[in-house]
Amino acid sequence: MLKGKSGFLGNQLIKLGKITSEQLEQALEHQKLMNEKGKKGKLGQILVDMGFCTQEDVADAMAKKSGSVYYSLNSYLVDINAMNLIPPETAIKYQAMAIGFEGDRLLVALMNPNDIIAIDDLRILTGYEIQPVVVPDRELIAAIKKYTKESSDIEQEDDNGEEIDITEEKPEDDKPAVLVTNQILNMAVNSEASDVHIEPQEKHTRVRFRIDGVLHEIMQQPARIHASLVSRIKVLANMDIAERRIPQDGRITLRIEGKTIDVRVASLPSAYGEKLTLRLLNRSSRLITLSELGFPESQLKGYEQAIKRPYGFILITGPTGSGKSTTLYASLARLNSPEKNIITLEDPIERRMDGINQIQINTKAGMTFASGLRAILRNDPDIIMVGEIRDYETAKIAVESALTGHLVLSTLHTNDAAGAISRLGDMGIERYLTSSALVGVVAQRLMRVLCPTCKKVHKISRDELLAAVPDFPTEPEDKEVELYHARGCISCNNTGYRGRIGLYEFLSVNEKMQRLIIAGASTNEIGQYATENGMITMRRDGIRKVKQGISSLEELLRVTL
């Protein structure tokens, strides 16, 4: 048996059946060559790099040999209150992170669980007895990196664009609220959350993030901190902290790690206090192009031809949060040129674009979609974007504008592309106007993309698959179908997904479609003709993406009917 630190680890891995003696000899020889070249090589990492075992195997072996406990941060929910006991600089110094409590002991993940000096210092610093635990190196490194980002200070921009350190000069009583606020905002930005919900409960305050369209509980804070946490955020958003009985709105502009973040804050009185909802918009994020949205190739070609027409009415449909604004902005970016006068009406302006005249709706001042649209028509536009068709008056002006030589793009809330035609009729638009003005309709949803780090192959029987998705294309001789399944890891916040992609259907209006519209054809008849004419439905687009391993079967069933 080998002796020494490396020998102990190697022998333990052999004992657990993870490696062979020959593999250990090869790894030790490689480690010796590295040391001769002045490079420090850790045996565990060398074994992983040579493909003899995994980091999980190494961590498990280290835990068993040192008498510690093995955890995977991919399946363990880190306690935010424990994590905050170790300052970021100390976490980096000792490569350590507190992950939870066990009785009166603090569970601390350490790169070296036998580091007595680190354990002693952490005991004095935190006031807890330290219980060292072992986690895979890559998980601990990723967690510490993420934690140090989330604990950093953030800056607020004033009305002149000057930066203000929002952690300075705060009363001692407000310090916990300041720290928690900073951590929530940092975590939200680093998690790429679109919304933050801060909700008072009877015994605690719950914080949830909407990540890739799905809400996740991130942390719980003591109920006693809720009032000061709400006041802190309301001060930043220039809201009235004394008024707690009626809803309020506010806005914050922050600088976090070089990113400019617009935060729209809405308060709502509830049984246990004020609920806050924060909508985050990253001004620094790159504009997504049409080709990156996820359109099927044939549908993208048809849509691009439609938006290049000199005039006509194009609708983007789908429920709230389905990415309609992203599609509109990508379309405007494709159309934007010095030769075109592009004017938009938005509520709110979610992204500022150079070369485009963007107008903010202000209902209190009389600037509605209808009045704004009339004003735009007096300013020689080529292309008009209306954020949303909400009423008959706006719809009527938009349709008539399309008929008088303008390209008009807008959004509508319908379940599918064919339903937009019936919806216009329900709003009072005559069928002959719709048939003449409408060029095409896009319907869309957003489907979460499987995390490339942790997604795994999942075999499902053909019978089970067809029971869940009867229209899933399979071969009669297939007994099993190979798909991908969400697992979850620290890099995707244990959700199994990272990012989203669009599901699209594009209904093109040709002469026969115009005749169907004038004849008052039903939504089903219009949809059936569009499919026969080459339209790929959102459902079929989703099935394609599941077959390609982009997303999972569960996600397909969640977002499509």
Coordinates of C-alpha atoms in Angstrom, one line a residue:
M1 CA 0.0 0.0 0.0
L2 CA 1.2 3.5 -0.8
K3 CA 1.8 6.0 2.0
G4 CA 1.5 9.8 2.2
K5 CA -1.3 12.1 1.2
S6 CA -1.4 10.9 -2.4
G7 CA -1.1 7.3 -1.3
F8 CA -4.0 7.6 1.1
L9 CA -6.3 9.0 -1.7
G10 CA -5.1 6.5 -4.3
N11 CA -5.6 3.5 -2.0
Q12 CA -9.0 4.7 -1.0
L13 CA -10.1 5.0 -4.6
I14 CA -8.8 1.4 -5.2
K15 CA -10.7 0.2 -2.2
L16 CA -13.9 1.8 -3.5
G17 CA -13.3 0.1 -6.9
K18 CA -13.1 3.4 -8.7
I19 CA -9.5 2.9 -10.1
T20 CA -7.1 0.0 -10.5
S21 CA -3.5 -0.2 -9.2
E22 CA -2.1 0.2 -12.7
Q23 CA -4.1 3.4 -13.2
L24 CA -2.8 4.8 -9.9
E25 CA 0.8 4.0 -10.9
Q26 CA 0.3 5.8 -14.2
A27 CA -1.2 8.8 -12.5
L28 CA 1.6 8.9 -9.9
E29 CA 4.2 8.7 -12.7
H30 CA 2.5 11.6 -14.4
Q31 CA 2.4 13.6 -11.2
K32 CA 6.2 13.0 -10.7
L33 CA 6.9 14.3 -14.2
M34 CA 4.9 17.4 -13.5
N35 CA 6.7 18.0 -10.2
E36 CA 10.1 17.7 -12.0
K37 CA 9.0 20.4 -14.4
G38 CA 8.0 22.7 -11.5
K39 CA 4.3 22.2 -11.9
K40 CA 2.3 21.2 -8.9
G41 CA -0.1 18.4 -9.9
K42 CA -2.9 17.2 -7.5
L43 CA -3.3 13.4 -7.8
G44 CA -7.1 13.6 -7.7
Q45 CA -7.2 16.1 -10.6
I46 CA -4.7 14.0 -12.6
L47 CA -6.8 10.9 -12.2
V48 CA -9.8 12.8 -13.4
D49 CA -7.9 14.4 -16.4
M50 CA -6.7 10.9 -17.4
G51 CA -10.3 9.7 -17.4
F52 CA -9.7 7.1 -14.7
C53 CA -12.5 8.4 -12.4
T54 CA -14.7 11.4 -11.8
Q55 CA -14.4 14.4 -9.5
E56 CA -17.3 13.0 -7.6
D57 CA -15.3 9.8 -7.0
V58 CA -12.3 11.7 -5.8
A59 CA -14.5 13.8 -3.4
D60 CA -16.2 10.7 -2.0
A61 CA -12.9 9.0 -1.4
M62 CA -11.4 12.1 0.3
A63 CA -14.5 12.3 2.6
K64 CA -14.4 8.6 3.6
K65 CA -10.6 8.7 4.3
S66 CA -10.8 12.0 6.3
G67 CA -13.9 11.0 8.2
S68 CA -15.8 13.9 6.6
V69 CA -19.2 13.9 4.9
Y70 CA -19.5 14.0 1.1
Y71 CA -22.1 16.4 -0.5
S72 CA -22.8 17.4 -4.0
L73 CA -23.9 21.0 -4.4
N74 CA -25.9 20.0 -7.4
S75 CA -28.4 18.3 -5.1
Y76 CA -27.9 20.2 -1.8
L77 CA -29.8 23.5 -1.2
V78 CA -27.2 25.9 0.2
D79 CA -28.5 27.8 3.2
I80 CA -28.0 31.5 2.4
N81 CA -27.7 32.5 6.1
A82 CA -24.9 30.0 6.6
M83 CA -23.1 31.1 3.5
N84 CA -23.1 34.7 4.6
L85 CA -21.2 33.9 7.8
I86 CA -17.9 33.6 5.8
P87 CA -16.9 36.8 4.1
P88 CA -16.0 36.5 0.4
E89 CA -12.3 37.3 0.9
T90 CA -12.1 34.5 3.5
A91 CA -13.9 32.1 1.3
I92 CA -11.3 32.7 -1.5
K93 CA -8.4 32.6 1.0
Y94 CA -9.3 29.2 2.4
Q95 CA -11.3 27.9 -0.6
A96 CA -14.2 27.3 1.8
M97 CA -17.9 27.9 1.8
A98 CA -20.5 27.4 4.5
I99 CA -23.4 25.5 3.1
G100 CA -25.7 24.8 6.1
F101 CA -26.2 23.9 9.7
E102 CA -26.2 20.5 11.5
G103 CA -27.3 21.1 15.1
D104 CA -24.9 23.7 16.6
R105 CA -22.3 23.0 13.9
L106 CA -21.6 24.9 10.7
L107 CA -21.2 22.7 7.6
V108 CA -18.3 24.1 5.6
A109 CA -17.2 22.7 2.2
L110 CA -13.4 22.8 2.1
M111 CA -11.0 22.1 -0.7
N112 CA -8.8 20.5 1.9
P113 CA -11.0 19.1 4.8
N114 CA -7.8 18.4 6.8
D115 CA -6.7 22.1 6.9
I116 CA -6.6 22.6 10.7
I117 CA -5.5 26.2 10.4
A118 CA -8.5 27.1 8.2
I119 CA -10.9 25.2 10.4
D120 CA -9.6 27.0 13.5
D121 CA -9.8 30.5 11.9
L122 CA -13.3 29.8 10.6
R123 CA -14.5 28.6 14.1
I124 CA -13.2 31.9 15.6
L125 CA -14.7 34.0 12.8
T126 CA -18.2 32.5 12.8
G127 CA -18.6 31.5 16.4
Y128 CA -19.6 28.0 15.4
E129 CA -18.0 24.6 15.7
I130 CA -16.9 23.7 12.1
Q131 CA -18.0 20.4 10.5
P132 CA -15.8 20.0 7.4
V133 CA -17.6 18.5 4.3
V134 CA -16.2 17.5 1.0
V135 CA -17.6 18.5 -2.4
P136 CA -16.2 18.0 -5.9
D137 CA -13.6 20.6 -6.7
R138 CA -15.3 22.0 -9.7
E139 CA -18.6 22.5 -7.8
L140 CA -16.8 24.3 -4.9
I141 CA -14.8 26.6 -7.2
A142 CA -18.0 27.5 -9.1
A143 CA -20.0 28.0 -5.9
I144 CA -17.3 30.3 -4.4
K145 CA -17.0 32.3 -7.6
K146 CA -20.8 32.7 -7.7
Y147 CA -21.0 33.7 -4.0
T148 CA -18.2 36.3 -4.2
K149 CA -20.1 37.9 -7.2
E150 CA -23.3 37.9 -5.3
S151 CA -21.8 39.5 -2.2
S152 CA -20.1 42.4 -4.1
D153 CA -21.3 46.0 -3.7
I154 CA -23.6 47.5 -6.4
E155 CA -23.8 51.0 -7.7
Q156 CA -26.8 53.1 -8.4
E157 CA -26.9 55.8 -11.2
D158 CA -28.4 59.1 -10.3
D159 CA -30.5 61.2 -12.8
N160 CA -27.3 62.6 -14.4
G161 CA -25.9 59.1 -15.0
E162 CA -23.3 59.5 -12.2
E163 CA -22.6 56.4 -10.1
I164 CA -23.4 56.3 -6.4
D165 CA -22.2 53.5 -4.0
I166 CA -25.5 52.4 -2.5
T167 CA -23.8 50.7 0.5
E168 CA -22.2 53.8 1.9
E169 CA -23.4 55.9 4.9
K170 CA -26.2 53.6 6.0
P171 CA -27.5 53.6 9.6
E172 CA -26.3 50.5 11.6
D173 CA -30.0 49.4 12.1
D174 CA -30.4 49.2 8.3
K175 CA -27.2 47.2 7.6
P176 CA -28.8 43.8 7.4
A177 CA -31.4 45.1 4.9
V178 CA -28.7 46.8 2.8
L179 CA -26.7 43.5 2.7
V180 CA -29.7 41.4 1.8
T181 CA -30.8 43.9 -0.8
N182 CA -27.4 43.9 -2.4
Q183 CA -27.3 40.1 -2.4
I184 CA -30.8 39.7 -3.9
L185 CA -29.9 42.1 -6.7
N186 CA -26.5 40.5 -7.4
M187 CA -28.0 37.0 -7.3
A188 CA -30.8 38.0 -9.7
V189 CA -28.4 39.5 -12.2
N190 CA -25.9 36.6 -12.0
S191 CA -28.8 34.1 -12.4
E192 CA -30.2 36.1 -15.3
A193 CA -33.6 36.3 -13.6
S194 CA -36.3 38.4 -15.3
D195 CA -38.3 39.0 -12.1
V196 CA -37.8 39.0 -8.4
H197 CA -40.7 38.4 -5.9
I198 CA -40.2 39.5 -2.3
E199 CA -43.2 38.1 -0.4
P200 CA -44.1 38.5 3.3
Q201 CA -45.4 35.3 4.9
E202 CA -46.6 34.7 8.5
K203 CA -43.2 33.7 9.9
H204 CA -40.7 34.6 7.2
T205 CA -40.1 36.6 4.0
R206 CA -39.8 34.5 0.8
V207 CA -37.6 35.5 -2.1
R208 CA -38.3 34.0 -5.5
F209 CA -36.7 34.5 -8.9
R210 CA -38.3 33.9 -12.3
I211 CA -35.5 32.2 -14.3
D212 CA -36.2 31.2 -17.9
G213 CA -39.9 31.8 -17.3
V214 CA -40.3 29.6 -14.2
L215 CA -40.4 30.8 -10.5
H216 CA -37.8 29.3 -8.1
E217 CA -37.6 29.9 -4.3
I218 CA -34.1 31.3 -3.7
M219 CA -34.0 32.2 0.0
Q220 CA -36.0 32.8 3.1
Q221 CA -35.3 35.7 5.5
P222 CA -36.7 36.3 9.0
A223 CA -40.0 38.1 9.1
R224 CA -38.5 40.9 11.2
I225 CA -36.3 42.1 8.4
H226 CA -39.2 42.5 5.9
A227 CA -40.2 46.1 6.7
S228 CA -36.6 47.4 6.5
L229 CA -35.9 45.4 3.3
V230 CA -39.0 46.9 1.6
S231 CA -38.1 50.4 2.8
R232 CA -34.6 50.0 1.5
I233 CA -35.8 49.1 -2.0
K234 CA -38.5 51.8 -2.0
V235 CA -35.9 54.4 -1.1
L236 CA -33.7 53.3 -4.0
A237 CA -36.8 53.4 -6.3
N238 CA -37.9 56.9 -5.2
M239 CA -41.1 55.5 -3.8
D240 CA -43.0 56.8 -0.7
I241 CA -41.9 54.6 2.3
A242 CA -44.6 56.0 4.5
E243 CA -47.4 54.8 2.2
R244 CA -48.1 51.1 2.7
R245 CA -51.8 50.9 1.9
I246 CA -51.9 51.4 -1.9
P247 CA -49.8 50.0 -4.8
Q248 CA -46.8 52.0 -6.0
D249 CA -44.4 52.0 -8.9
G250 CA -40.8 53.0 -9.0
R251 CA -37.6 52.6 -11.0
I252 CA -33.9 52.0 -10.2
T253 CA -30.9 52.1 -12.5
L254 CA -27.9 50.0 -11.2
R255 CA -24.4 49.2 -12.3
I256 CA -23.5 45.6 -11.4
E257 CA -20.2 44.2 -12.7
G258 CA -20.1 46.7 -15.6
K259 CA -23.7 45.9 -16.6
T260 CA -26.4 48.6 -16.6
I261 CA -29.6 47.2 -15.1
D262 CA -33.0 48.9 -15.2
V263 CA -35.2 47.7 -12.3
R264 CA -38.9 48.4 -12.4
V265 CA -40.3 48.1 -8.8
A266 CA -44.0 47.5 -8.0
S267 CA -45.4 47.3 -4.5
L268 CA -48.7 45.6 -3.5
P269 CA -50.2 45.6 0.0
S270 CA -50.9 42.0 1.3
A271 CA -52.0 40.3 4.5
Y272 CA -48.5 40.3 6.1
G273 CA -47.0 43.4 4.6
E274 CA -46.0 44.8 1.2
K275 CA -45.1 42.4 -1.6
L276 CA -42.5 43.7 -4.0
T277 CA -42.1 42.6 -7.6
L278 CA -38.9 43.7 -9.4
R279 CA -38.6 43.4 -13.2
L280 CA -35.0 43.4 -14.3
L281 CA -33.9 44.6 -17.8
N282 CA -30.3 44.4 -18.7
R283 CA -29.5 47.4 -20.9
S284 CA -26.0 46.0 -21.6
S285 CA -27.1 42.7 -23.0
R286 CA -26.5 42.0 -26.7
L287 CA -29.5 42.3 -29.0
I288 CA -30.6 38.9 -30.2
T289 CA -30.8 38.6 -34.0
L290 CA -33.6 37.0 -36.0
S291 CA -31.5 34.0 -36.9
E292 CA -30.7 33.3 -33.2
L293 CA -34.4 33.3 -32.1
G294 CA -35.1 29.7 -33.0
F295 CA -37.3 30.1 -36.1
P296 CA -37.5 26.9 -38.3
E297 CA -35.5 27.8 -41.4
S298 CA -38.4 27.7 -43.8
Q299 CA -40.5 29.9 -41.5
L300 CA -37.7 32.4 -41.0
K301 CA -37.3 32.8 -44.7
G302 CA -41.1 33.5 -45.1
Y303 CA -41.0 36.0 -42.1
E304 CA -38.0 37.9 -43.5
Q305 CA -39.7 38.2 -46.8
A306 CA -42.8 39.6 -45.1
I307 CA -40.9 42.3 -43.1
K308 CA -39.1 43.4 -46.2
R309 CA -42.3 44.4 -47.9
P310 CA -42.8 48.2 -48.3
Y311 CA -46.2 48.1 -46.6
G312 CA -48.5 45.8 -44.7
F313 CA -49.6 44.7 -41.2
I314 CA -47.6 42.1 -39.3
L315 CA -48.6 40.7 -36.0
I316 CA -46.6 38.9 -33.3
T317 CA -48.9 36.9 -31.0
G318 CA -48.6 34.9 -27.8
P319 CA -49.2 35.2 -24.0
T320 CA -47.4 37.5 -21.7
G321 CA -43.7 36.5 -21.3
S322 CA -43.5 34.6 -24.6
G323 CA -40.8 36.8 -26.1
K324 CA -42.9 38.9 -28.4
S325 CA -40.9 42.1 -27.7
T326 CA -37.6 40.3 -28.4
T327 CA -38.9 39.2 -31.8
L328 CA -40.0 42.8 -32.5
Y329 CA -36.7 44.3 -31.6
A330 CA -34.8 41.7 -33.6
S331 CA -37.1 42.5 -36.6
L332 CA -36.5 46.3 -36.2
A333 CA -32.7 45.7 -36.0
R334 CA -32.9 43.8 -39.3
L335 CA -34.9 46.7 -40.9
N336 CA -32.9 49.6 -39.4
S337 CA -31.1 51.7 -41.9
P338 CA -30.5 55.4 -42.6
E339 CA -33.0 55.3 -45.5
K340 CA -35.9 54.2 -43.2
N341 CA -37.8 56.4 -40.7
I342 CA -38.7 54.0 -38.0
I343 CA -40.9 55.1 -35.1
T344 CA -42.1 53.0 -32.2
L345 CA -44.8 53.3 -29.5
E346 CA -43.9 51.3 -26.4
D347 CA -45.1 50.8 -22.9
P348 CA -42.5 50.7 -21.5
I349 CA -39.4 51.1 -23.7
E350 CA -37.6 47.9 -22.9
R351 CA -34.5 48.4 -25.0
R352 CA -33.1 51.6 -26.5
M353 CA -32.0 51.3 -30.1
D354 CA -29.8 53.7 -32.0
G355 CA -31.3 55.1 -35.2
I356 CA -34.9 54.4 -34.1
N357 CA -37.3 57.0 -32.8
Q358 CA -38.9 55.4 -29.7
I359 CA -41.9 56.9 -27.9
Q360 CA -43.0 56.1 -24.3
I361 CA -46.7 55.8 -23.8
N362 CA -48.0 58.1 -21.0
T363 CA -51.7 57.6 -20.4
K364 CA -51.9 60.2 -17.7
A365 CA -50.6 62.9 -20.1
G366 CA -52.9 61.7 -22.9
M367 CA -50.3 59.8 -24.9
T368 CA -52.1 56.6 -25.6
F369 CA -51.4 54.0 -28.3
A370 CA -54.2 55.5 -30.4
S371 CA -53.2 59.2 -30.0
G372 CA -49.6 58.4 -30.4
L373 CA -50.2 56.5 -33.6
R374 CA -52.1 59.4 -35.1
A375 CA -49.2 61.7 -34.2
I376 CA -46.7 59.3 -35.8
L377 CA -48.6 59.4 -39.1
R378 CA -47.9 63.1 -39.3
N379 CA -44.1 62.5 -39.0
D380 CA -43.5 60.8 -42.3
P381 CA -42.8 57.3 -41.0
D382 CA -41.8 54.3 -43.2
I383 CA -42.0 51.7 -40.5
I384 CA -44.2 51.8 -37.4
M385 CA -44.0 49.5 -34.4
V386 CA -47.0 49.6 -32.0
G387 CA -46.1 47.8 -28.7
E388 CA -49.6 46.2 -28.3
I389 CA -53.0 46.3 -30.0
R390 CA -55.3 46.8 -27.0
D391 CA -58.5 48.3 -28.5
Y392 CA -60.6 48.9 -31.6
E393 CA -59.3 52.4 -32.2
T394 CA -55.6 51.4 -32.1
A395 CA -56.3 48.4 -34.3
K396 CA -58.3 50.5 -36.8
I397 CA -55.6 53.1 -37.2
A398 CA -52.8 50.4 -37.5
V399 CA -54.7 48.6 -40.2
E400 CA -55.5 51.8 -42.1
S401 CA -51.8 52.8 -41.8
A402 CA -50.8 49.5 -43.4
L403 CA -53.1 50.2 -46.3
T404 CA -51.7 53.6 -46.9
G405 CA -48.1 52.7 -47.6
H406 CA -46.6 51.9 -44.1
L407 CA -45.1 48.7 -42.7
V408 CA -46.8 48.2 -39.3
L409 CA -45.6 45.7 -36.7
S410 CA -47.5 45.0 -33.5
T411 CA -48.4 42.4 -30.9
L412 CA -51.7 40.7 -29.9
H413 CA -52.6 38.2 -27.2
T414 CA -53.8 35.0 -28.9
N415 CA -53.1 31.4 -28.5
D416 CA -52.0 30.7 -32.1
A417 CA -51.4 32.5 -35.4
A418 CA -54.8 31.7 -36.9
G419 CA -56.6 33.0 -33.8
A420 CA -55.2 36.5 -34.5
I421 CA -57.5 36.9 -37.5
S422 CA -60.6 36.1 -35.4
R423 CA -59.4 38.4 -32.6
L424 CA -59.2 41.3 -35.0
G425 CA -62.8 40.6 -36.1
D426 CA -63.9 40.4 -32.4
M427 CA -62.3 43.9 -31.9
G428 CA -64.5 45.2 -34.7
I429 CA -62.1 45.3 -37.7
E430 CA -64.0 44.6 -40.9
R431 CA -62.9 41.4 -42.7
Y432 CA -62.1 43.1 -46.0
L433 CA -59.7 45.5 -44.2
T434 CA -57.9 42.6 -42.4
S435 CA -57.6 40.6 -45.6
S436 CA -56.1 43.6 -47.5
A437 CA -53.7 44.8 -44.8
L438 CA -52.5 41.6 -43.1
V439 CA -49.2 40.2 -44.5
G440 CA -48.5 37.6 -41.9
V441 CA -48.9 36.4 -38.3
V442 CA -46.2 34.9 -36.0
A443 CA -47.3 33.0 -32.9
Q444 CA -44.7 32.0 -30.4
R445 CA -43.8 30.5 -27.0
L446 CA -40.5 30.2 -25.1
M447 CA -39.1 26.7 -24.3
R448 CA -36.3 26.2 -21.8
V449 CA -33.0 24.9 -23.2
L450 CA -31.4 21.9 -21.4
C451 CA -28.2 22.8 -19.5
P452 CA -25.3 21.6 -21.7
T453 CA -23.2 20.8 -18.6
C454 CA -25.6 18.3 -16.9
K455 CA -28.2 17.1 -19.4
K456 CA -28.2 13.3 -19.8
V457 CA -29.6 10.8 -22.2
H458 CA -33.0 9.4 -21.3
K459 CA -34.4 6.3 -23.0
I460 CA -38.2 6.1 -23.1
S461 CA -40.3 3.3 -24.6
R462 CA -42.2 4.1 -27.8
D463 CA -45.5 3.2 -26.2
E464 CA -44.9 5.5 -23.2
L465 CA -43.7 8.3 -25.5
L466 CA -46.8 8.1 -27.8
A467 CA -49.1 8.0 -24.7
A468 CA -47.7 11.3 -23.6
V469 CA -47.2 12.9 -27.1
P470 CA -49.4 11.0 -29.6
D471 CA -48.1 13.1 -32.6
F472 CA -44.4 12.4 -31.8
P473 CA -42.9 11.0 -35.0
T474 CA -41.4 7.5 -34.4
E475 CA -40.7 4.4 -36.5
P476 CA -42.9 1.3 -35.9
E477 CA -39.8 -0.9 -35.3
D478 CA -38.5 1.4 -32.5
K479 CA -38.9 -0.1 -29.1
E480 CA -37.2 2.8 -27.4
V481 CA -36.5 6.4 -28.3
E482 CA -33.4 8.3 -27.1
L483 CA -34.2 11.8 -25.8
Y484 CA -32.5 14.1 -23.3
H485 CA -33.5 14.7 -19.7
A486 CA -32.9 17.6 -17.3
R487 CA -30.7 16.7 -14.3
G488 CA -29.5 19.9 -12.6
C489 CA -26.1 21.2 -11.5
I490 CA -24.6 24.3 -9.8
S491 CA -24.0 26.0 -13.2
C492 CA -27.8 26.0 -13.9
N493 CA -29.0 26.7 -10.4
N494 CA -30.1 23.1 -10.1
T495 CA -32.9 23.6 -12.6
G496 CA -31.5 21.4 -15.4
Y497 CA -32.1 24.3 -17.9
R498 CA -30.1 27.3 -19.0
G499 CA -31.5 29.9 -21.4
R500 CA -34.6 29.7 -23.6
I501 CA -35.4 29.3 -27.3
G502 CA -38.5 30.2 -29.2
L503 CA -41.1 28.0 -30.7
Y504 CA -42.6 29.6 -33.7
E505 CA -45.3 29.3 -36.3
F506 CA -45.6 31.8 -39.2
L507 CA -48.9 32.2 -41.0
S508 CA -48.4 33.8 -44.4
V509 CA -51.4 35.6 -46.0
N510 CA -51.7 34.7 -49.7
E511 CA -54.7 35.2 -52.1
K512 CA -56.5 32.1 -51.0
M513 CA -56.0 33.0 -47.3
Q514 CA -57.5 36.5 -48.1
R515 CA -60.6 34.8 -49.6
L516 CA -61.0 32.6 -46.5
I517 CA -60.7 35.7 -44.3
I518 CA -63.4 37.6 -46.3
A519 CA -65.6 34.6 -46.3
G520 CA -65.5 34.5 -42.5
A521 CA -63.7 31.1 -42.2
S522 CA -63.3 29.8 -38.7
T523 CA -59.9 29.7 -36.8
N524 CA -59.7 25.9 -37.4
E525 CA -60.3 26.3 -41.1
I526 CA -57.7 29.0 -41.4
G527 CA -55.2 27.0 -39.3
Q528 CA -55.7 23.9 -41.4
Y529 CA -55.2 25.7 -44.7
A530 CA -52.0 27.4 -43.3
T531 CA -50.6 24.0 -42.2
E532 CA -51.4 22.5 -45.7
N533 CA -49.7 25.5 -47.2
G534 CA -46.4 24.8 -45.3
M535 CA -46.9 26.4 -41.9
I536 CA -45.0 24.4 -39.1
T537 CA -47.0 24.6 -35.9
M538 CA -45.4 25.5 -32.6
R539 CA -46.1 22.0 -31.5
R540 CA -44.2 20.5 -34.4
D541 CA -41.4 23.0 -33.9
G542 CA -41.2 21.9 -30.2
I543 CA -41.1 18.2 -31.1
R544 CA -38.2 19.0 -33.5
K545 CA -36.2 20.7 -30.8
V546 CA -36.8 17.8 -28.4
K547 CA -35.6 15.3 -31.0
Q548 CA -32.5 17.4 -31.5
G549 CA -31.7 17.3 -27.7
I550 CA -32.2 21.1 -27.3
S551 CA -35.0 20.6 -24.8
S552 CA -36.9 17.9 -22.9
L553 CA -40.2 16.1 -23.3
E554 CA -41.4 17.6 -20.0
E555 CA -40.7 21.1 -21.3
L556 CA -42.6 20.4 -24.5
L557 CA -45.6 19.3 -22.5
R558 CA -45.3 22.4 -20.3
V559 CA -45.4 25.0 -23.0
T560 CA -47.5 23.5 -25.8
L561 CA -51.0 21.9 -26.1

